[in-house]
CSV table of C-alpha atoms in Angstrom, one decimal:
chain,number,residue,atom,x,y,z
E,1136,MET,CA,-29.2,41.2,-39.3
E,1137,LYS,CA,-31.6,41.6,-36.2
E,1138,PHE,CA,-31.5,39.7,-32.9
E,1139,LEU,CA,-34.3,41.4,-31.0
E,1140,ASP,CA,-37.7,42.7,-32.3
E,1141,THR,CA,-39.2,46.2,-31.9
E,1142,ASP,CA,-39.7,45.6,-28.1
E,1143,GLY,CA,-35.9,45.3,-27.8
E,1144,TYR,CA,-34.6,44.0,-24.4
E,1145,GLN,CA,-38.2,43.0,-23.3
E,1146,SER,CA,-38.4,40.6,-26.3
E,1147,LEU,CA,-35.5,38.5,-25.0
E,1148,GLN,CA,-36.6,35.0,-24.3
E,1149,LEU,CA,-35.1,33.3,-21.3
E,1150,ASP,CA,-37.5,30.5,-20.5
E,1151,ILE,CA,-34.7,28.1,-21.0
E,1152,VAL,CA,-32.9,29.5,-18.0
E,1153,GLY,CA,-34.2,26.8,-15.8
E,1154,PHE,CA,-32.0,24.3,-17.6
E,1155,LEU,CA,-28.9,26.3,-16.6
E,1156,ALA,CA,-29.8,25.4,-13.0
E,1157,ILE,CA,-29.3,21.7,-13.7
E,1158,LEU,CA,-26.2,21.8,-15.9
E,1159,GLY,CA,-22.7,21.0,-14.7
E,1160,GLU,CA,-23.4,17.6,-12.9
E,1161,SER,CA,-20.0,16.1,-13.5
E,1162,SER,CA,-18.0,19.1,-12.0
E,1163,VAL,CA,-20.3,19.0,-9.0
E,1164,LEU,CA,-19.9,15.2,-8.4
E,1165,VAL,CA,-16.2,15.1,-8.6
E,1166,GLN,CA,-15.8,17.1,-5.4
E,1167,SER,CA,-19.2,16.4,-3.7
E,1168,GLN,CA,-17.8,13.8,-1.3
E,1169,VAL,CA,-15.0,15.9,0.2
E,1170,ALA,CA,-17.2,19.0,0.2
E,1171,ALA,CA,-19.8,17.2,2.4
E,1172,LEU,CA,-17.1,17.0,5.2
E,1173,SER,CA,-17.2,20.8,5.5
E,1174,TYR,CA,-19.8,22.7,7.5
E,1175,PHE,CA,-19.9,25.2,4.6
E,1176,PHE,CA,-21.6,22.5,2.7
E,1177,LEU,CA,-24.7,23.4,4.8
E,1178,LEU,CA,-24.8,26.9,3.7
E,1179,PRO,CA,-28.1,27.9,1.9
E,1180,ARG,CA,-26.7,28.8,-1.6
E,1181,LEU,CA,-27.1,28.4,-5.3
E,1182,VAL,CA,-25.5,25.1,-6.5
E,1183,PRO,CA,-25.4,24.2,-10.2
E,1184,ALA,CA,-26.9,20.7,-10.9
E,1185,PRO,CA,-28.2,20.1,-7.4
E,1186,GLN,CA,-29.7,16.9,-8.8
E,1187,ALA,CA,-26.2,15.3,-8.7
E,1188,LEU,CA,-26.4,15.4,-5.0
E,1189,ILE,CA,-29.8,13.8,-4.8
E,1190,ARG,CA,-29.0,10.2,-5.2
E,1191,THR,CA,-30.8,6.9,-4.4
E,1192,SER,CA,-27.8,5.7,-2.4
E,1193,ARG,CA,-24.7,7.3,-1.0
E,1194,PRO,CA,-21.1,6.0,-1.2
E,1195,GLU,CA,-20.2,3.8,1.7
E,1196,ARG,CA,-16.4,4.5,1.4
E,1197,LEU,CA,-14.0,6.9,-0.5
E,1198,GLU,CA,-13.3,5.7,-4.0
E,1199,PRO,CA,-10.0,4.0,-4.3
E,1200,SER,CA,-7.5,4.3,-7.1
E,1201,THR,CA,-6.2,1.6,-9.4
E,1202,GLY,CA,-3.0,-0.1,-8.2
E,1203,LYS,CA,-1.6,-2.6,-5.8
E,1204,VAL,CA,-0.8,-2.4,-2.2
E,1205,VAL,CA,1.7,-5.1,-1.0
E,1206,GLY,CA,3.2,-5.5,2.5
E,1207,ALA,CA,6.9,-5.5,2.0
E,1208,TYR,CA,7.4,-8.0,4.9
E,1209,SER,CA,3.9,-8.8,6.3
E,1210,GLY,CA,2.6,-10.6,3.2
E,1211,GLY,CA,-0.5,-8.5,2.9
E,1212,PHE,CA,-2.2,-7.6,-0.4
E,1213,ARG,CA,-4.8,-5.3,-1.7
E,1214,ASP,CA,-5.7,-4.7,-5.4
E,1215,ARG,CA,-6.7,-1.1,-4.8
E,1216,VAL,CA,-4.9,2.1,-3.4
E,1217,ASN,CA,-6.9,3.8,-0.7
E,1218,HIS,CA,-8.1,7.3,-1.7
E,1219,LEU,CA,-6.3,9.2,1.1
E,1220,ALA,CA,-3.0,7.3,0.5
E,1221,HIS,CA,-3.2,8.1,-3.2
E,1222,LEU,CA,-3.8,11.8,-2.5
E,1223,LEU,CA,-1.0,11.9,0.3
E,1224,HIS,CA,1.7,10.6,-2.0
E,1225,GLU,CA,0.3,12.2,-5.1
E,1226,GLY,CA,0.4,8.9,-6.8
E,1227,ASN,CA,-1.1,10.4,-10.1
E,1228,THR,CA,2.1,12.4,-10.5
E,1229,LEU,CA,4.5,9.5,-10.5
E,1230,PRO,CA,6.1,9.0,-14.0
E,1231,ALA,CA,6.2,5.6,-15.5
E,1232,TYR,CA,8.9,3.2,-14.1
E,1233,SER,CA,9.7,5.6,-11.3
E,1234,VAL,CA,10.8,4.4,-7.8
E,1235,ARG,CA,10.2,6.7,-4.8
E,1236,CYS,CA,10.8,6.0,-1.1
E,1237,GLU,CA,8.9,8.0,1.5
E,1238,LYS,CA,8.6,7.8,5.3
E,1239,VAL,CA,5.1,8.6,6.8
E,1240,THR,CA,4.4,9.4,10.4
E,1241,TYR,CA,1.4,10.8,12.2
E,1242,THR,CA,1.5,13.7,14.5
E,1243,THR,CA,-1.9,13.7,16.2
E,1244,ASN,CA,-5.1,11.5,16.5
E,1245,VAL,CA,-5.5,10.7,12.8
E,1246,SER,CA,-9.1,9.5,13.0
E,1247,SER,CA,-10.4,12.9,14.1
E,1248,ASP,CA,-8.0,15.2,12.2
E,1249,VAL,CA,-8.4,14.1,8.5
E,1250,LYS,CA,-11.0,16.5,7.2
E,1251,ALA,CA,-11.7,19.0,4.5
E,1252,ARG,CA,-9.4,22.0,4.3
E,1253,LEU,CA,-11.1,24.8,6.1
E,1254,PHE,CA,-10.5,27.4,3.4
E,1255,GLY,CA,-9.8,25.1,0.4
E,1256,PRO,CA,-11.2,25.7,-3.0
E,1257,ILE,CA,-14.5,24.0,-2.3
E,1258,THR,CA,-15.1,26.3,0.6
E,1259,TRP,CA,-14.9,29.4,-1.6
E,1260,LEU,CA,-17.4,27.7,-4.0
E,1261,SER,CA,-19.8,27.5,-1.1
E,1262,ILE,CA,-19.2,31.1,-0.2
E,1263,LEU,CA,-19.6,32.3,-3.7
E,1264,GLY,CA,-22.9,30.4,-4.1
E,1265,PHE,CA,-24.1,31.9,-0.8
E,1266,PHE,CA,-23.4,35.6,-1.8
E,1267,MET,CA,-25.0,35.0,-5.2
E,1268,SER,CA,-28.1,33.7,-3.6
E,1269,ALA,CA,-28.2,36.7,-1.2
E,1270,ALA,CA,-27.7,39.1,-4.1
E,1271,LEU,CA,-30.6,37.5,-6.0
E,1272,LEU,CA,-32.8,37.4,-3.0
E,1273,GLY,CA,-32.2,41.2,-2.4
E,1274,LEU,CA,-32.9,41.9,-6.2
E,1275,ALA,CA,-36.2,39.8,-6.1
E,1276,ILE,CA,-37.4,41.8,-3.1
E,1277,ALA,CA,-36.4,45.1,-4.6
E,1278,LEU,CA,-38.2,44.3,-7.9
E,1279,ASN,CA,-41.2,42.8,-6.1
E,1280,ASP,CA,-40.8,39.6,-8.1
E,1281,GLY,CA,-42.7,36.9,-6.2
E,1282,PHE,CA,-41.8,33.9,-8.5
E,1283,ALA,CA,-38.1,34.9,-8.3
E,1284,LEU,CA,-38.3,35.1,-4.5
E,1285,VAL,CA,-39.8,31.7,-4.1
E,1286,ALA,CA,-37.4,30.2,-6.7
E,1287,ILE,CA,-34.3,31.5,-4.9
E,1288,LEU,CA,-35.6,30.4,-1.5
E,1289,ALA,CA,-36.4,27.0,-2.8
E,1290,LEU,CA,-33.1,26.4,-4.6
E,1291,SER,CA,-31.1,27.8,-1.7
E,1292,PHE,CA,-32.9,25.8,0.9
E,1293,LEU,CA,-32.4,22.7,-1.4
E,1294,SER,CA,-28.6,23.0,-0.9
E,1295,THR,CA,-28.9,23.0,2.9
E,1296,LEU,CA,-31.3,20.0,2.8
E,1297,VAL,CA,-29.1,17.9,0.5
E,1298,GLY,CA,-26.2,19.0,2.5
E,1299,ILE,CA,-27.8,17.4,5.7
E,1300,GLY,CA,-28.5,14.2,3.8
E,1301,ASN,CA,-24.9,13.9,2.5
E,1302,ARG,CA,-23.1,15.3,5.6
E,1303,TRP,CA,-20.6,12.7,6.9
E,1304,SER,CA,-17.4,12.2,8.9
E,1305,LEU,CA,-14.3,10.1,8.0
E,1306,LYS,CA,-14.1,6.8,9.9
E,1307,LEU,CA,-10.7,5.3,10.0
E,1308,LYS,CA,-9.9,2.0,11.6
E,1309,LYS,CA,-7.7,1.9,14.7
E,1310,ARG,CA,-5.4,-1.0,15.6
E,1311,MET,CA,-6.9,-2.7,18.6
E,1312,ALA,CA,-4.2,-5.3,19.5
E,1313,ASP,CA,-0.7,-4.6,20.6
E,1314,ARG,CA,0.9,-7.9,19.5
E,1315,ALA,CA,4.1,-8.2,17.7
E,1316,VAL,CA,4.0,-7.9,13.9
E,1317,PRO,CA,6.5,-7.9,11.0
E,1318,PRO,CA,7.8,-4.5,9.8
E,1319,SER,CA,4.9,-2.5,8.4
E,1320,ASP,CA,6.5,-1.1,5.3
E,1321,VAL,CA,4.3,-1.1,2.3
E,1322,VAL,CA,4.9,-1.1,-1.5
E,1323,LEU,CA,2.5,0.7,-3.8
E,1324,ASN,CA,2.7,-0.5,-7.5
E,1325,TYR,CA,0.8,1.5,-10.1
E,1326,PRO,CA,-0.3,0.4,-13.5
E,1327,ASN,CA,2.3,2.6,-15.2
E,1328,GLY,CA,5.1,0.4,-13.6
E,1329,SER,CA,6.0,2.9,-10.9
E,1330,PHE,CA,6.8,1.9,-7.3
E,1331,LEU,CA,6.3,3.8,-4.1
E,1332,ILE,CA,8.0,2.3,-1.1
E,1333,ILE,CA,6.5,3.5,2.2
E,1334,LYS,CA,8.2,3.2,5.6
E,1335,CYS,CA,5.8,3.5,8.4
E,1336,ASP,CA,4.5,1.9,11.7
E,1337,GLU,CA,1.6,-0.5,11.9
E,1338,TYR,CA,-0.8,2.2,13.1
E,1339,THR,CA,-0.3,4.4,10.1
E,1340,ALA,CA,-0.2,1.4,7.7
E,1341,ARG,CA,-3.5,0.0,8.8
E,1342,GLN,CA,-5.2,3.5,8.6
E,1343,LEU,CA,-3.8,4.7,5.3
E,1344,TYR,CA,-3.2,1.5,3.3
E,1345,TRP,CA,-5.0,-1.6,4.6
E,1346,HIS,CA,-8.5,-0.6,5.9
E,1347,PRO,CA,-10.9,1.3,3.5
E,1348,GLU,CA,-12.0,4.8,4.5
E,1349,GLU,CA,-15.7,4.4,5.7
E,1350,CYS,CA,-18.2,7.2,5.5
E,1351,ASP,CA,-20.1,7.7,8.7
E,1352,TYR,CA,-23.2,9.7,7.7
E,1353,MET,CA,-25.1,12.1,9.9
E,1354,VAL,CA,-28.4,10.7,9.0
E,1355,GLY,CA,-29.5,7.0,8.3
E,1356,PRO,CA,-30.5,5.5,4.9
E,1357,THR,CA,-34.3,5.9,5.6
E,1358,ALA,CA,-34.0,9.6,6.5
E,1359,TYR,CA,-31.8,10.1,3.5
E,1360,ARG,CA,-34.3,8.7,1.2
E,1361,ALA,CA,-37.0,10.9,2.6
E,1362,ILE,CA,-34.6,13.9,2.1
E,1363,SER,CA,-33.9,12.9,-1.5
E,1364,LEU,CA,-37.7,12.8,-2.2
E,1365,CYS,CA,-38.2,16.2,-0.7
E,1366,GLY,CA,-35.3,17.6,-2.5
E,1367,THR,CA,-36.5,16.3,-5.8
E,1368,LEU,CA,-39.9,18.0,-5.4
E,1369,ILE,CA,-38.3,21.3,-4.2
E,1370,LEU,CA,-35.9,21.3,-7.1
E,1371,MET,CA,-38.8,20.9,-9.6
E,1372,PHE,CA,-40.9,23.6,-7.8
E,1373,GLY,CA,-37.9,25.9,-7.8
E,1374,VAL,CA,-37.2,25.4,-11.6
E,1375,ILE,CA,-40.9,26.0,-12.4
E,1376,CYS,CA,-40.8,29.2,-10.4
E,1377,LEU,CA,-37.6,30.2,-11.9
E,1378,GLY,CA,-39.2,29.9,-15.4
E,1379,ASN,CA,-42.0,32.3,-14.4
E,1380,ALA,CA,-39.7,35.0,-13.0
E,1381,THR,CA,-39.3,38.4,-14.6
E,1382,LEU,CA,-36.8,39.0,-17.2
E,1383,ASN,CA,-34.4,41.0,-15.0
E,1384,LEU,CA,-34.3,38.2,-12.5
E,1385,GLN,CA,-34.0,35.5,-15.2
E,1386,VAL,CA,-30.9,37.4,-16.5
E,1387,GLY,CA,-29.5,37.4,-12.9
E,1388,PHE,CA,-30.1,33.8,-12.5
E,1389,ALA,CA,-28.6,33.0,-15.9
E,1390,ALA,CA,-25.4,35.0,-15.1
E,1391,SER,CA,-25.1,33.4,-11.7
E,1392,TYR,CA,-25.4,29.8,-12.9
E,1393,ILE,CA,-22.9,30.5,-15.7
E,1394,ILE,CA,-20.4,32.0,-13.3
E,1395,LEU,CA,-20.9,29.1,-10.8
E,1396,ASN,CA,-20.5,26.5,-13.5
E,1397,ALA,CA,-17.3,28.0,-14.7
E,1398,ALA,CA,-16.0,28.2,-11.0
E,1399,TYR,CA,-17.0,24.6,-10.3
E,1400,TRP,CA,-15.3,23.4,-13.5
E,1401,VAL,CA,-12.1,25.3,-12.5
E,1402,VAL,CA,-12.0,23.7,-9.0
E,1403,ALA,CA,-12.8,20.2,-10.4
E,1404,ALA,CA,-9.6,20.7,-12.6
E,1405,LEU,CA,-7.4,21.6,-9.5
E,1406,PRO,CA,-5.4,18.9,-7.7
E,1407,ALA,CA,-7.9,17.0,-5.4
E,1408,LYS,CA,-5.3,17.2,-2.5
E,1409,TRP,CA,-6.0,21.0,-2.2
E,1410,ASN,CA,-9.4,20.2,-0.7
E,1411,TRP,CA,-8.2,17.9,2.0
E,1412,ASP,CA,-6.4,18.7,5.3
E,1413,LEU,CA,-3.7,15.9,5.7
E,1414,SER,CA,-1.5,17.7,8.1
E,1415,SER,CA,-1.9,14.9,10.5
E,1416,TYR,CA,0.6,13.0,8.4
E,1417,CYS,CA,4.2,14.0,8.0
E,1418,VAL,CA,5.8,12.8,4.7
E,1419,GLU,CA,9.6,12.6,4.3
E,1420,ARG,CA,11.4,11.8,1.1
E,1421,ILE,CA,14.0,9.1,1.5
E,1422,LYS,CA,16.9,9.6,-1.1
E,1423,TYR,CA,18.6,6.9,-2.8
E,1424,GLU,CA,21.4,7.0,-5.4
E,1425,GLY,CA,20.5,7.3,-9.0
E,1426,PRO,CA,17.6,8.9,-10.8
E,1427,GLU,CA,14.0,8.4,-9.5
E,1428,GLN,CA,12.7,7.6,-13.0
E,1429,MET,CA,14.0,4.4,-14.6
E,1430,GLU,CA,13.9,3.5,-18.3
E,1431,THR,CA,12.4,-0.1,-18.0
E,1432,PHE,CA,10.3,-2.0,-15.8
E,1433,THR,CA,13.0,-4.4,-15.0
E,1434,GLU,CA,15.3,-1.5,-13.7
E,1435,ALA,CA,12.4,-0.2,-11.6
E,1436,LEU,CA,11.6,-3.5,-10.1
E,1437,TRP,CA,15.3,-4.1,-9.2
E,1438,LYS,CA,15.5,-0.7,-7.5
E,1439,ALA,CA,12.5,-1.3,-5.5
E,1440,ILE,CA,13.8,-4.9,-4.4
E,1441,ALA,CA,17.1,-3.2,-3.5
E,1442,ILE,CA,15.5,-0.5,-1.4
E,1443,THR,CA,13.2,-3.0,0.5
E,1444,GLN,CA,16.0,-5.6,0.6
E,1445,THR,CA,13.4,-8.4,0.0
E,1446,ALA,CA,11.5,-9.9,-2.9
E,1447,HIS,CA,8.8,-11.6,-0.9
E,1448,TRP,CA,6.3,-8.8,-1.9
E,1449,VAL,CA,6.9,-9.4,-5.7
E,1450,SER,CA,5.5,-12.9,-5.6
E,1451,VAL,CA,2.7,-11.9,-3.1
E,1452,GLY,CA,1.5,-9.0,-5.4
E,1453,SER,CA,2.1,-10.9,-8.7
E,1454,ILE,CA,4.2,-7.9,-9.7
E,1455,ALA,CA,6.6,-9.9,-12.2
E,1456,PRO,CA,5.8,-12.3,-15.0
E,1457,VAL,CA,5.4,-15.9,-13.8
E,1458,SER,CA,8.2,-18.1,-15.3
E,1459,LYS,CA,11.2,-20.0,-14.2
E,1460,GLY,CA,13.6,-17.5,-15.6
E,1461,TRP,CA,11.9,-14.5,-13.8
E,1462,GLU,CA,11.7,-16.6,-10.6
E,1463,ASN,CA,15.5,-17.3,-10.6
E,1464,TRP,CA,16.1,-13.6,-11.3
E,1465,ILE,CA,14.0,-12.5,-8.4
E,1466,LYS,CA,15.8,-14.8,-6.1
E,1467,GLU,CA,19.2,-13.6,-7.2
E,1468,ALA,CA,18.0,-9.9,-6.9
E,1469,GLU,CA,16.9,-10.5,-3.3
E,1470,HIS,CA,20.3,-12.1,-2.6
E,1471,VAL,CA,22.2,-9.1,-4.0
E,1472,ALA,CA,20.0,-6.6,-2.3
E,1473,GLN,CA,20.5,-8.2,1.2
E,1474,SER,CA,24.3,-8.4,0.7
E,1475,GLY,CA,24.6,-4.8,-0.4
E,1476,PRO,CA,25.1,-1.5,1.5
E,1477,GLY,CA,21.5,-0.4,1.2
E,1478,VAL,CA,20.8,-0.4,4.9
E,1479,TRP,CA,17.9,1.7,6.4
E,1480,ASP,CA,18.7,4.4,8.8
E,1481,GLU,CA,16.7,7.3,10.3
E,1482,LYS,CA,18.6,10.3,8.6
E,1483,ALA,CA,16.3,11.5,5.8
E,1484,ASP,CA,18.8,13.8,4.4
E,1485,VAL,CA,21.4,11.0,3.6
E,1486,VAL,CA,21.7,9.7,0.0
E,1487,ARG,CA,21.8,6.0,0.5
E,1488,GLU,CA,23.8,3.6,-1.8
E,1489,LEU,CA,22.4,0.7,-3.5
E,1490,PRO,CA,24.1,-2.6,-4.4
E,1491,LYS,CA,25.9,-2.7,-7.8
E,1492,TRP,CA,24.5,-5.5,-10.0
E,1493,ASP,CA,24.0,-6.0,-13.8
E,1494,TYR,CA,20.2,-6.8,-13.4
E,1495,ASN,CA,19.7,-6.7,-17.1
E,1496,ASN,CA,22.4,-9.3,-18.1
E,1497,ALA,CA,21.4,-11.4,-15.2
E,1498,LEU,CA,17.7,-11.5,-16.4
E,1499,THR,CA,18.9,-12.4,-20.0
E,1500,GLU,CA,20.9,-15.3,-18.6
E,1501,HIS,CA,18.2,-16.6,-16.4
E,1502,LEU,CA,15.6,-16.4,-19.3
E,1503,ASP,CA,18.0,-18.0,-21.8
E,1504,GLU,CA,18.8,-20.8,-19.2
E,1505,ALA,CA,15.1,-21.5,-18.7
E,1506,SER,CA,14.4,-21.5,-22.4
E,1507,ALA,CA,17.1,-24.0,-23.0
E,1508,THR,CA,15.8,-26.2,-20.2
E,1509,ASN,CA,12.4,-26.2,-21.6
E,1510,LYS,CA,13.7,-27.3,-25.1
E,1511,VAL,CA,15.3,-30.3,-23.7
C-alpha cells in the first residue's frame, strides 16, 4: 500500500489547505462578542474562519437567556434573562426545581468596570494566533516564499481590520431619578422550574436585570460595512495566495490552523463566565433551611414564596397554572409566608428558618374544592 509516489514528500498535495483557513466558524462565533471587548482582539494574528467575524450587521445587545425576570415587589416583568445576569449567577448550573437566594452588591462604577477578563482563555487564543503568525512570517522570509509572505500578511492584517469593525464597549443603563421605589428584589425563573431570588438595590437591579446590555461600537454602521467589504476581498486574496505557497509553508499553515481550531473548540467548551471580568459585583449566598433542590415544582414554588414573603410576582410572571384552585393555594401560601419566621436580615452566614406548612395537602384540597364547585 502506497501513499506517496516516487517523488516522496514533494508529491504531497495540499492545495486544499486554503479550506482549513475558513473552517471552525461555530467555535469562533460563540466567543466573538466578548473577545471584541479586549484590546488583544486587535492583534494581527491567524484566526480560524475569519469570515465568521465579517457579518452584514452586528449584534446591538448581548444575547439573553431563556427565562423570566419578575420584580418580587415592584411588579416588573421581562421574558428574558440578561446575558450578564445569567453568567453572574451561573443560571445554567441550577438543577431542576431548585431554589437559591443570593445578595448582589456592586463595589465600583459598574458601567466602566464590566469587561473581558484581561488574561482569560480568549486572550491566550489571540496570543497563540499572533505567535503562529509571526513564526510563519519568519519561515516565509527564510524560505523566500513570496506567496506565503503575502498570504500571512493578508490573513493577519484581516484579523486587525475586522477587530476594528467589531470593537465595542459595554453600555449599561444608569438610574437617573432618585425617587422612592418598592424593594428591588428580583426573582429569576428558568424553564426547568428553578428559582433564583436576588436581593439587591435599585441601581443593581436596573443594570443587571431590567435594562438590556447595549453594545457601543467604535465605528459606525457605514464604516463597518466598508470594513466588511474590504475584509471579504482580503480574505479571498489571502486564501488564493495560500494555495500557491510552497509545500513547506502549506504544511506550516495546515498545522497552525489545525492547532488553532482545536484551541478555539476547547475554549468554546469552557464556561463563558471565565472570559468576563465581573469583579464589580459581589455575590453572597443566602442560606435557608432545607435542601436547595426540591422534588417538585409545587415545593420549589412554595419555598420561593416563603423566601420572598409575597406571591404577587407569581401572578405577574404567570409562573403557576391559571385556575381557581391554584389561585386559592397561592393566596394561602402568601398568608403562611408572611406569618412565618422567614424574616430577612443582613447576616449572610445565618441559616434562616421557613414557615412550616403542608403545601402539598393544601394544594390538593384547593384543587378538589375548585373541581367540586365546577361540577355544581
